[in-house]
């Protein structure tokens, strides 16, 4: 096996995550880099172990594959994934992290990804060998890491030159997955911005559970720890979902200073906390809690803080953030969180109108959370699609567009890999600004997200965000029997009609509470938005389609409804609005 001491002369550019890996190996070789909690024992890996095994794999890969070829990485959250992606970087191969094929949907998604990126091999672990997915593929190398012989390999030009680091396939929350081309320069630039948002923390200890194939789980945890010379404590997403309080216990036990998770995770923790025997946590060491990957809820921030402040959780530890795969991960985050960074607005207004800021106590108020403002070389503008101009004023709702070195080089194009499919841009003062498809406004120098452009409902001349309706329903219908309100629309006879889909417990499907729920939703939506509801569907808990990070896929919910694929428990269609 190649030992680190034998490759000290390897020259690596600073514009590459491998520079920081080797720096950590030189300065902290026997210190623990990554710890994996698997329920039976804690498995530790030092910097030297990770780097040596990565080099060993890189030498093996260099003998089998050509530079620039794509390699599928199919692993659980473990050291084999980390070593495999670093080996791909060393060997100038393009890594393609994917979700393990655990069901029909993930199998189809993986097949679509493979058809798009045309990989030459799949690197995986033996536990997946009997997975039925592998029975359906041919003419591709499958490399099981445990089967690679532990022998010396000749180093074959391990000085990376390929600009492309990996393909990050988008989660599919708004469209079919597409492979964003992320360069080594994109990655380093984005990590620098994330690090700055933490206050340039030194040697952080982080506790994480997000899947490594997800942009937040890969860039925001694995690469962040390498970049900051920290220590990462990892467990599986399944462990978090089944035991959310284990998350806080691990943070407490390891005195973690940083963590990242989507908004829903903190709701899940609060819900479980009130149902189980309370624990004695110590959250005093947490100084950076990134809440991102989906819309950040003001209610979630306040509920979590009020629940866990007794365990020394600090409100200023919150770091609400905003980003997407097309910009590697991170665009901006609020690094000075306080109550004033939550503002309250009226639940509806016309497209491109100014947000109407109102007191929190107002009956119709909806909370919006600051996600800071982009720093470094980020340049941000708001573009009015209707007016075809740039909005420079505060409180104007328009599409968020930005320019940055973190923006990827387009989507992978299998028909001509030298010509990526371009992102959509708008030009302003000689610069190209990437169009995010997200809507937001600036208030007192901070950015606030209001929703996806595609999620705007236009009814009776009003432009309303689906997310705003969902917030109002969650706020007014305070019943644990009904969770996850999803609002979408369908078109019938050239009319746009509102459909509300709700996950609920089966025990209530025959209960008269459902009729009360129907009446409540009808009255709330009409009172707040002066709109009628075409249908209200009650579906089984956790049955709606979700992305790998746990976000419910609204566009797929709409497709499920139209195709009759919902796990329907009851439908309360408004017969008065039914259009034959």
Coordinates of C-alpha atoms in Angstrom, one line a residue:
X1 CA 0.0 0.0 0.0
X2 CA 1.2 3.5 -0.8
X3 CA 2.3 5.3 2.4
X4 CA 2.0 9.0 2.8
X5 CA 5.7 9.3 3.5
X6 CA 6.5 8.1 0.0
X7 CA 4.6 10.9 -1.8
X8 CA 5.7 14.0 0.1
X9 CA 7.1 15.4 -3.2
X10 CA 3.7 15.3 -4.8
X11 CA 2.9 18.9 -5.8
X12 CA -0.7 19.9 -5.4
X13 CA -2.3 23.2 -6.3
X14 CA -3.9 25.3 -3.6
X15 CA -7.0 25.6 -5.8
X16 CA -7.9 22.0 -4.9
X17 CA -9.4 20.3 -1.8
X18 CA -6.5 17.8 -2.0
X19 CA -4.1 20.6 -0.9
X20 CA -6.0 20.8 2.4
X21 CA -6.2 17.0 2.7
X22 CA -2.4 16.8 2.4
X23 CA -1.9 19.8 4.7
X24 CA -4.0 18.1 7.4
X25 CA -2.1 14.8 6.9
X26 CA 1.2 16.6 7.3
X27 CA 0.2 18.6 10.4
X28 CA -2.3 16.3 12.1
X29 CA -1.6 12.8 10.6
X30 CA -2.5 10.8 13.7
X31 CA -5.5 13.0 14.7
X32 CA -9.0 11.7 14.1
X33 CA -10.6 13.3 11.0
X34 CA -13.8 11.4 10.7
X35 CA -15.8 9.3 13.2
X36 CA -18.7 7.1 12.1
X37 CA -21.4 6.0 14.6
X38 CA -23.0 2.8 13.6
X39 CA -24.8 1.8 16.8
X40 CA -22.3 -0.9 17.8
X41 CA -19.1 0.9 17.9
X42 CA -17.6 4.3 16.9
X43 CA -15.2 3.9 14.0
X44 CA -12.4 6.5 13.8
X45 CA -10.2 7.4 10.8
X46 CA -7.2 9.6 11.0
X47 CA -6.0 12.0 8.4
X48 CA -3.2 9.8 7.4
X49 CA -5.4 6.7 7.0
X50 CA -7.9 8.6 4.8
X51 CA -5.2 10.0 2.6
X52 CA -3.2 6.8 2.2
X53 CA -6.3 4.8 1.3
X54 CA -7.4 7.6 -1.2
X55 CA -4.0 7.4 -2.9
X56 CA -4.1 3.6 -3.0
X57 CA -7.5 3.8 -4.7
X58 CA -6.3 6.6 -7.0
X59 CA -3.4 4.4 -8.3
X60 CA -5.8 1.5 -8.9
X61 CA -8.2 3.8 -10.8
X62 CA -5.5 5.4 -12.9
X63 CA -4.5 2.0 -14.3
X64 CA -8.1 1.2 -15.3
X65 CA -9.7 4.4 -16.5
X66 CA -8.9 7.5 -18.6
X67 CA -8.8 11.0 -17.2
X68 CA -12.1 12.8 -17.4
X69 CA -14.2 9.7 -17.4
X70 CA -17.2 9.6 -15.0
X71 CA -17.3 7.2 -12.0
X72 CA -20.6 6.6 -10.1
X73 CA -20.1 6.6 -6.3
X74 CA -22.7 4.4 -4.6
X75 CA -22.2 4.2 -0.9
X76 CA -23.7 4.6 2.5
X77 CA -22.4 7.5 4.7
X78 CA -19.0 6.0 5.4
X79 CA -15.2 6.3 5.0
X80 CA -15.3 4.4 1.7
X81 CA -17.3 7.2 0.0
X82 CA -14.9 9.8 1.3
X83 CA -11.9 7.9 0.1
X84 CA -13.4 7.1 -3.3
X85 CA -14.3 10.7 -4.1
X86 CA -10.8 11.9 -3.1
X87 CA -9.3 9.1 -5.1
X88 CA -11.3 10.3 -8.2
X89 CA -9.8 13.8 -7.6
X90 CA -6.3 12.4 -7.4
X91 CA -6.8 10.3 -10.6
X92 CA -8.4 13.1 -12.6
X93 CA -11.7 11.2 -12.8
X94 CA -15.1 12.9 -12.5
X95 CA -17.0 11.7 -9.5
X96 CA -20.8 11.3 -9.6
X97 CA -22.3 10.8 -6.1
X98 CA -25.7 9.1 -6.2
X99 CA -28.4 7.9 -3.9
X100 CA -28.3 4.2 -3.2
X101 CA -31.1 2.4 -5.1
X102 CA -33.4 1.3 -2.2
X103 CA -36.7 1.4 -4.0
X104 CA -38.4 1.7 -7.4
X105 CA -38.1 5.4 -7.5
X106 CA -34.4 5.6 -6.6
X107 CA -33.6 2.8 -9.0
X108 CA -35.2 4.7 -11.8
X109 CA -33.5 7.9 -10.8
X110 CA -30.1 6.1 -10.8
X111 CA -30.8 4.6 -14.2
X112 CA -31.6 8.1 -15.6
X113 CA -28.4 9.6 -14.1
X114 CA -26.4 6.8 -15.7
X115 CA -28.0 7.4 -19.0
X116 CA -27.2 11.0 -18.7
X117 CA -23.6 11.0 -17.5
X118 CA -22.4 7.8 -19.3
X119 CA -20.1 6.4 -16.6
X120 CA -17.4 3.9 -17.1
X121 CA -17.7 2.3 -13.7
X122 CA -19.6 2.1 -10.4
X123 CA -17.6 2.2 -7.2
X124 CA -19.6 0.7 -4.4
X125 CA -19.5 -1.6 -1.3
X126 CA -20.2 -5.3 -1.0
X127 CA -23.4 -4.8 0.9
X128 CA -25.1 -3.6 -2.3
X129 CA -23.9 -6.6 -4.4
X130 CA -27.2 -8.4 -4.2
X131 CA -29.2 -5.2 -4.9
X132 CA -31.6 -5.9 -7.8
X133 CA -30.4 -2.7 -9.5
X134 CA -27.1 -4.5 -10.4
X135 CA -29.0 -7.3 -12.1
X136 CA -30.4 -4.8 -14.6
X137 CA -27.2 -3.3 -15.9
X138 CA -24.5 -4.6 -18.3
X139 CA -21.3 -3.4 -19.9
X140 CA -20.0 -1.4 -17.0
X141 CA -17.3 -2.1 -14.5
X142 CA -18.5 -2.5 -10.9
X143 CA -15.7 -1.9 -8.4
X144 CA -16.3 -3.2 -4.8
X145 CA -13.9 -1.4 -2.6
X146 CA -13.5 -4.3 -0.1
X147 CA -12.4 -6.6 -2.9
X148 CA -9.5 -4.4 -4.1
X149 CA -6.2 -6.1 -3.1
X150 CA -4.1 -4.3 -0.6
X151 CA -0.9 -4.2 -2.6
X152 CA 1.5 -1.6 -3.9
X153 CA 0.5 0.2 -7.1
X154 CA 2.7 2.4 -9.1
X155 CA 1.7 6.0 -8.9
X156 CA 0.6 7.2 -12.3
X157 CA 0.7 11.0 -12.6
X158 CA -1.5 11.8 -9.6
X159 CA -1.1 15.6 -10.0
X160 CA -4.7 16.6 -10.9
X161 CA -5.1 18.7 -14.0
X162 CA -8.8 18.2 -14.8
X163 CA -10.8 21.3 -14.0
X164 CA -14.0 19.3 -13.3
X165 CA -14.3 17.8 -9.8
X166 CA -17.7 16.1 -9.8
X167 CA -21.2 16.2 -11.2
X168 CA -23.8 17.2 -8.6
X169 CA -27.2 15.9 -9.7
X170 CA -29.9 18.3 -8.5
X171 CA -32.3 16.9 -5.9
X172 CA -35.3 17.1 -8.2
X173 CA -37.4 19.4 -6.0
X174 CA -38.4 21.5 -9.0
X175 CA -37.5 19.5 -12.1
X176 CA -36.0 16.3 -13.4
X177 CA -32.5 15.8 -12.0
X178 CA -29.7 17.4 -14.0
X179 CA -25.9 17.1 -13.5
X180 CA -24.4 20.4 -12.4
X181 CA -20.7 20.5 -13.4
X182 CA -18.7 21.6 -10.4
X183 CA -15.0 22.5 -10.8
X184 CA -12.2 22.3 -8.2
X185 CA -12.2 26.1 -8.3
X186 CA -16.0 26.3 -7.7
X187 CA -15.6 24.0 -4.7
X188 CA -12.7 25.9 -3.1
X189 CA -14.4 29.2 -3.7
X190 CA -17.6 28.1 -2.1
X191 CA -15.9 26.5 0.9
X192 CA -14.1 29.8 1.5
X193 CA -17.4 31.6 1.7
X194 CA -19.0 29.0 4.0
X195 CA -15.9 29.2 6.2
X196 CA -16.2 33.0 6.3
X197 CA -19.9 32.6 7.4
X198 CA -18.8 30.6 10.4
X199 CA -16.5 33.5 11.5
X200 CA -13.5 31.5 10.1
X201 CA -13.7 28.9 12.8
X202 CA -10.5 26.9 13.5
X203 CA -10.5 23.1 14.0
X204 CA -14.3 22.8 14.4
X205 CA -16.0 19.6 15.6
X206 CA -19.2 19.0 13.6
X207 CA -22.0 16.5 14.0
X208 CA -23.8 15.6 10.7
X209 CA -26.3 13.0 9.3
X210 CA -27.1 14.4 5.8
X211 CA -26.4 11.9 3.0
X212 CA -23.1 12.4 1.2
X213 CA -24.6 12.3 -2.2
X214 CA -26.5 15.5 -1.4
X215 CA -24.8 18.8 -2.1
X216 CA -25.3 20.0 1.5
X217 CA -24.1 16.6 2.9
X218 CA -21.1 16.6 0.6
X219 CA -19.8 20.2 0.4
X220 CA -21.3 21.4 3.7
X221 CA -20.0 18.5 5.8
X222 CA -17.3 16.3 4.3
X223 CA -15.4 18.9 2.3
X224 CA -16.0 21.6 5.0
X225 CA -14.3 19.4 7.6
X226 CA -11.3 18.9 5.3
X227 CA -11.1 22.6 4.4
X228 CA -11.3 23.7 8.0
X229 CA -9.0 21.0 9.4
X230 CA -11.8 19.9 11.8
X231 CA -13.3 16.7 12.9
X232 CA -16.6 15.2 11.6
X233 CA -18.9 13.0 13.6
X234 CA -21.3 11.2 11.3
X235 CA -24.3 8.9 11.5
X236 CA -27.0 7.9 9.0
X237 CA -30.1 9.7 7.9
X238 CA -32.2 6.7 8.9
X239 CA -30.8 7.0 12.4
X240 CA -31.8 10.6 12.5
X241 CA -35.3 10.0 11.2
X242 CA -36.0 7.1 13.7
X243 CA -34.3 8.8 16.7
X244 CA -34.1 12.6 16.2
X245 CA -33.0 13.2 19.7
X246 CA -29.8 11.1 19.1
X247 CA -28.7 14.1 17.0
X248 CA -28.8 16.4 20.1
X249 CA -27.2 13.8 22.3
X250 CA -24.3 13.4 19.9
X251 CA -23.8 17.2 19.6
X252 CA -23.8 17.2 23.4
X253 CA -21.5 14.3 23.9
X254 CA -18.9 15.5 21.4
X255 CA -19.2 19.2 22.4
X256 CA -19.8 20.0 18.7
X257 CA -19.5 23.6 17.6
X258 CA -21.1 23.3 14.1
X259 CA -23.9 21.4 12.4
X260 CA -26.1 21.7 9.3
X261 CA -29.5 20.4 8.6
X262 CA -32.7 21.3 6.6
X263 CA -35.5 23.1 8.3
X264 CA -37.8 20.0 8.7
X265 CA -35.1 18.4 10.9
X266 CA -35.5 20.9 13.7
X267 CA -39.3 20.5 13.6
X268 CA -38.9 16.8 13.9
X269 CA -36.6 17.2 16.9
X270 CA -39.1 19.4 18.7
X271 CA -42.0 17.1 18.0
X272 CA -40.1 14.1 19.3
X273 CA -38.8 15.9 22.3
X274 CA -42.4 16.5 23.7
X275 CA -43.3 12.9 23.1
X276 CA -40.4 11.2 24.9
X277 CA -38.6 11.3 28.2
X278 CA -36.5 14.4 28.3
X279 CA -32.7 14.2 28.2
X280 CA -30.0 16.2 29.7
X281 CA -28.3 17.9 26.7
X282 CA -25.5 20.5 26.7
X283 CA -25.8 22.6 23.6
X284 CA -23.6 25.4 24.9
X285 CA -20.7 24.7 22.5
X286 CA -22.8 25.2 19.3
X287 CA -21.9 28.4 17.6
X288 CA -23.0 27.7 14.0
X289 CA -26.2 25.9 13.2
X290 CA -26.8 26.2 9.5
X291 CA -30.5 25.8 8.6
X292 CA -30.9 25.5 4.8
X293 CA -31.6 23.3 1.8
X294 CA -35.3 24.4 2.0
X295 CA -37.3 27.5 3.0
X296 CA -36.3 28.5 6.6
X297 CA -39.4 28.9 8.9
X298 CA -39.5 31.6 11.5
X299 CA -41.7 29.4 13.6
X300 CA -39.2 26.6 13.5
X301 CA -36.3 28.9 14.7
X302 CA -38.4 30.3 17.5
X303 CA -39.9 27.0 18.6
X304 CA -36.5 25.2 18.6
X305 CA -34.9 28.0 20.6
X306 CA -37.7 28.2 23.1
X307 CA -37.6 24.4 23.6
X308 CA -33.8 24.0 23.9
X309 CA -32.6 27.3 25.5
X310 CA -32.9 25.4 28.8
X311 CA -30.0 23.3 27.5
X312 CA -28.0 26.5 26.7
X313 CA -28.9 26.7 23.0
X314 CA -28.3 30.3 21.9
X315 CA -30.6 32.0 19.4
X316 CA -27.6 33.7 17.8
X317 CA -26.2 30.3 16.9
X318 CA -28.7 30.0 14.1
X319 CA -27.3 30.6 10.6
X320 CA -30.3 30.6 8.2
X321 CA -28.8 30.2 4.7
X322 CA -29.7 30.0 1.1
X323 CA -28.1 28.1 -1.8
X324 CA -28.4 25.5 -4.5
X325 CA -26.4 22.9 -6.4
X326 CA -25.9 25.3 -9.4
X327 CA -23.7 27.5 -7.2
X328 CA -21.9 24.5 -5.6
X329 CA -23.9 24.8 -2.4
X330 CA -23.9 28.2 -0.6
X331 CA -25.0 31.6 -1.7
X332 CA -25.6 33.5 1.5
X333 CA -26.3 33.1 5.2
X334 CA -27.2 35.2 8.2
X335 CA -24.1 35.3 10.4
X336 CA -25.5 37.8 13.0
X337 CA -28.9 36.3 13.8
X338 CA -31.3 38.1 16.1
X339 CA -35.0 38.6 16.4
X340 CA -34.9 41.7 14.2
X341 CA -33.8 39.5 11.3
X342 CA -37.3 38.0 11.2
X343 CA -39.7 40.3 9.5
X344 CA -43.5 39.9 9.0
X345 CA -45.4 40.6 5.9
X346 CA -48.9 40.4 4.5
X347 CA -49.6 36.9 3.0
X348 CA -50.2 38.1 -0.5
X349 CA -49.4 40.8 -3.0
X350 CA -49.1 41.3 -6.7
X351 CA -46.0 39.9 -8.5
X352 CA -43.2 42.5 -8.3
X353 CA -45.1 44.6 -5.8
X354 CA -43.4 45.7 -2.6
X355 CA -43.7 43.4 0.4
X356 CA -46.0 44.9 3.0
X357 CA -44.1 44.8 6.3
X358 CA -46.6 44.5 9.2
X359 CA -46.3 43.9 13.0
X360 CA -45.8 40.3 14.1
X361 CA -49.0 40.5 16.1
X362 CA -51.1 41.2 13.0
X363 CA -53.6 38.5 12.3
X364 CA -52.5 38.0 8.7
X365 CA -48.7 38.1 9.3
X366 CA -46.3 35.6 7.7
X367 CA -42.7 35.5 9.0
X368 CA -39.7 35.8 6.6
X369 CA -36.2 35.0 7.8
X370 CA -33.1 36.8 6.7
X371 CA -30.5 34.8 4.9
X372 CA -27.9 37.5 5.1
X373 CA -26.4 39.0 2.0
X374 CA -23.8 37.5 -0.4
X375 CA -20.2 38.4 0.4
X376 CA -16.9 38.0 -1.4
X377 CA -17.2 38.3 -5.2
X378 CA -20.9 37.6 -5.1
X379 CA -22.9 40.2 -6.9
X380 CA -26.7 40.0 -6.5
X381 CA -29.6 41.6 -8.4
X382 CA -33.3 41.2 -8.4
X383 CA -34.9 40.9 -11.9
X384 CA -38.5 41.7 -12.7
X385 CA -39.7 39.2 -15.3
X386 CA -42.8 41.3 -16.0
X387 CA -41.1 44.6 -16.4
X388 CA -37.9 43.1 -17.9
X389 CA -35.7 45.4 -15.8
X390 CA -33.5 45.3 -12.7
X391 CA -35.2 46.1 -9.3
X392 CA -32.8 48.1 -7.1
X393 CA -35.2 49.2 -4.4
X394 CA -35.9 47.6 -1.0
X395 CA -38.9 45.4 -0.3
X396 CA -39.5 44.7 -4.0
X397 CA -40.3 41.1 -4.7
X398 CA -38.5 39.8 -7.8
X399 CA -36.3 37.0 -9.1
X400 CA -32.9 36.5 -7.4
X401 CA -30.0 36.5 -9.8
X402 CA -26.3 36.5 -8.9
X403 CA -22.8 36.4 -10.3
X404 CA -20.0 34.4 -8.6
X405 CA -17.1 32.1 -9.1
X406 CA -19.1 29.5 -7.2
X407 CA -21.5 29.0 -10.1
X408 CA -21.0 25.7 -11.9
X409 CA -20.2 25.5 -15.6
X410 CA -23.6 24.4 -16.7
X411 CA -25.3 21.0 -16.9
X412 CA -23.6 17.9 -18.2
X413 CA -24.3 17.4 -21.9
X414 CA -23.9 13.7 -22.9
X415 CA -24.2 14.6 -26.6
X416 CA -21.1 16.8 -26.4
X417 CA -19.3 16.8 -23.1
X418 CA -17.2 19.8 -24.2
X419 CA -20.3 21.9 -24.5
X420 CA -22.3 21.9 -21.3
X421 CA -26.0 22.9 -21.3
X422 CA -25.9 26.5 -20.3
X423 CA -27.7 28.0 -17.2
X424 CA -30.2 30.7 -17.8
X425 CA -28.7 34.2 -17.3
X426 CA -29.7 37.9 -17.4
X427 CA -27.1 40.5 -18.3
X428 CA -26.6 43.7 -16.3
X429 CA -23.8 46.2 -16.6
X430 CA -21.6 43.9 -18.6
X431 CA -22.0 40.9 -16.2
X432 CA -24.0 37.7 -16.5
X433 CA -26.2 36.9 -13.6
X434 CA -27.5 33.4 -13.0
X435 CA -31.3 33.2 -12.7
X436 CA -32.1 31.1 -9.6
X437 CA -35.9 30.8 -10.2
X438 CA -36.3 31.9 -6.6
X439 CA -38.2 35.0 -5.6
X440 CA -37.2 37.4 -2.8
X441 CA -36.7 40.9 -1.5
X442 CA -34.1 43.0 0.1
X443 CA -34.9 44.7 3.4
X444 CA -32.5 46.7 5.5
X445 CA -29.6 45.2 3.5
X446 CA -30.6 41.6 4.0
X447 CA -32.0 39.0 1.6
X448 CA -35.3 37.3 2.3
X449 CA -36.7 34.4 0.3
X450 CA -40.4 34.3 -0.5
X451 CA -40.6 31.2 -2.7
X452 CA -40.0 29.6 -6.1
X453 CA -41.1 31.5 -9.2
X454 CA -42.7 28.3 -10.5
X455 CA -44.8 28.1 -7.3
X456 CA -46.7 31.3 -7.9
X457 CA -50.5 30.9 -8.3
X458 CA -52.2 33.4 -10.5
X459 CA -55.9 33.5 -9.8
X460 CA -58.3 36.4 -10.2
X461 CA -55.4 38.6 -11.1
X462 CA -53.6 37.8 -7.8
X463 CA -50.1 36.4 -7.7
X464 CA -49.7 34.3 -4.5
X465 CA -46.9 31.9 -3.4
X466 CA -48.0 28.3 -2.6
X467 CA -45.6 28.4 0.4
X468 CA -47.5 31.4 1.9
X469 CA -50.8 29.5 1.8
X470 CA -49.1 26.5 3.4
X471 CA -47.6 28.7 6.1
X472 CA -51.1 30.1 6.9
X473 CA -52.7 26.7 7.0
X474 CA -49.9 25.3 9.3
X475 CA -50.4 28.4 11.6
X476 CA -54.2 28.2 11.8
X477 CA -54.7 24.4 11.8
X478 CA -52.9 23.4 14.9
X479 CA -53.6 19.7 14.9
X480 CA -51.0 16.9 15.1
X481 CA -53.3 14.6 13.1
X482 CA -52.6 16.6 10.0
X483 CA -49.0 17.3 8.8
X484 CA -47.3 18.7 5.8
X485 CA -49.8 20.9 3.9
X486 CA -48.9 21.1 0.2
X487 CA -50.7 23.5 -2.1
X488 CA -50.6 23.2 -5.8
X489 CA -52.8 23.9 -8.8
X490 CA -54.3 22.1 -11.8
X491 CA -55.7 23.5 -15.0
X492 CA -59.2 22.6 -16.1
X493 CA -60.9 24.4 -19.0
X494 CA -58.2 27.0 -19.0
X495 CA -58.9 27.8 -15.3
X496 CA -56.3 27.4 -12.6
X497 CA -57.7 25.6 -9.5
X498 CA -56.2 25.1 -6.1
X499 CA -55.6 21.7 -4.7
X500 CA -54.5 21.1 -1.1
X501 CA -52.8 17.8 -0.2
X502 CA -52.3 16.9 3.5
X503 CA -50.4 14.0 5.0
X504 CA -52.4 12.6 8.0
X505 CA -52.8 9.7 10.3
X506 CA -55.0 6.9 9.0
X507 CA -56.9 6.8 12.3
X508 CA -58.7 10.0 11.4
X509 CA -60.0 9.2 7.9
X510 CA -63.4 8.2 9.1
X511 CA -63.5 10.8 11.8
X512 CA -65.9 13.8 11.5
X513 CA -62.8 15.9 12.2
X514 CA -62.2 15.7 8.4
X515 CA -65.3 17.6 7.6
X516 CA -64.3 20.3 10.2
X517 CA -60.9 20.3 8.5
X518 CA -62.4 20.8 5.1
X519 CA -64.6 23.7 6.3
X520 CA -61.6 25.3 8.1
X521 CA -59.3 25.2 5.0
X522 CA -62.1 26.6 2.8
X523 CA -62.7 29.5 5.2
X524 CA -59.0 30.2 6.0
X525 CA -58.0 30.4 2.3
X526 CA -61.0 32.5 1.4
X527 CA -60.4 34.9 4.3
X528 CA -56.7 35.4 3.7
X529 CA -56.5 35.1 -0.1
X530 CA -60.1 35.5 -1.4
X531 CA -59.8 32.2 -3.3
X532 CA -61.7 29.0 -3.5
X533 CA -60.3 25.5 -3.1
X534 CA -61.1 22.8 -5.8
X535 CA -60.0 19.8 -3.8
X536 CA -58.6 18.7 -0.5
X537 CA -56.8 15.4 -0.4
X538 CA -55.9 13.5 2.7
X539 CA -53.0 11.0 2.1
X540 CA -51.0 8.6 4.2
X541 CA -48.2 9.9 6.4
X542 CA -44.8 10.1 4.6
X543 CA -46.3 9.1 1.3
X544 CA -45.6 12.2 -0.7
X545 CA -42.6 12.3 -3.0
X546 CA -39.5 13.8 -1.4
X547 CA -36.0 14.8 -2.4
X548 CA -32.9 13.2 -0.9
X549 CA -32.8 16.0 1.7
X550 CA -36.4 15.5 2.8
X551 CA -38.1 18.3 0.9
X552 CA -41.6 17.4 -0.5
X553 CA -41.5 17.7 -4.3
X554 CA -44.5 19.9 -5.1
X555 CA -44.3 19.4 -8.8
X556 CA -44.4 15.6 -8.4
X557 CA -47.3 16.0 -5.9
X558 CA -49.2 17.7 -8.7
X559 CA -48.4 14.9 -11.1
X560 CA -49.4 12.3 -8.6
X561 CA -52.7 14.1 -8.1
X562 CA -53.4 14.4 -11.9
X563 CA -52.4 10.8 -12.5
X564 CA -54.3 9.3 -9.6
X565 CA -51.1 8.1 -7.9
X566 CA -51.6 9.6 -4.4
X567 CA -51.9 7.3 -1.4
X568 CA -55.4 8.7 -1.0
X569 CA -57.3 8.3 2.2
X570 CA -60.1 10.7 1.5
X571 CA -60.9 13.4 -1.1
X572 CA -63.1 16.3 -0.1
X573 CA -63.7 17.9 -3.6
X574 CA -65.7 21.1 -3.8
X575 CA -68.4 19.9 -6.1
X576 CA -69.5 23.6 -6.8
X577 CA -66.1 24.1 -8.5
X578 CA -66.0 20.8 -10.4
X579 CA -65.6 21.4 -14.1
X580 CA -66.8 18.6 -16.3

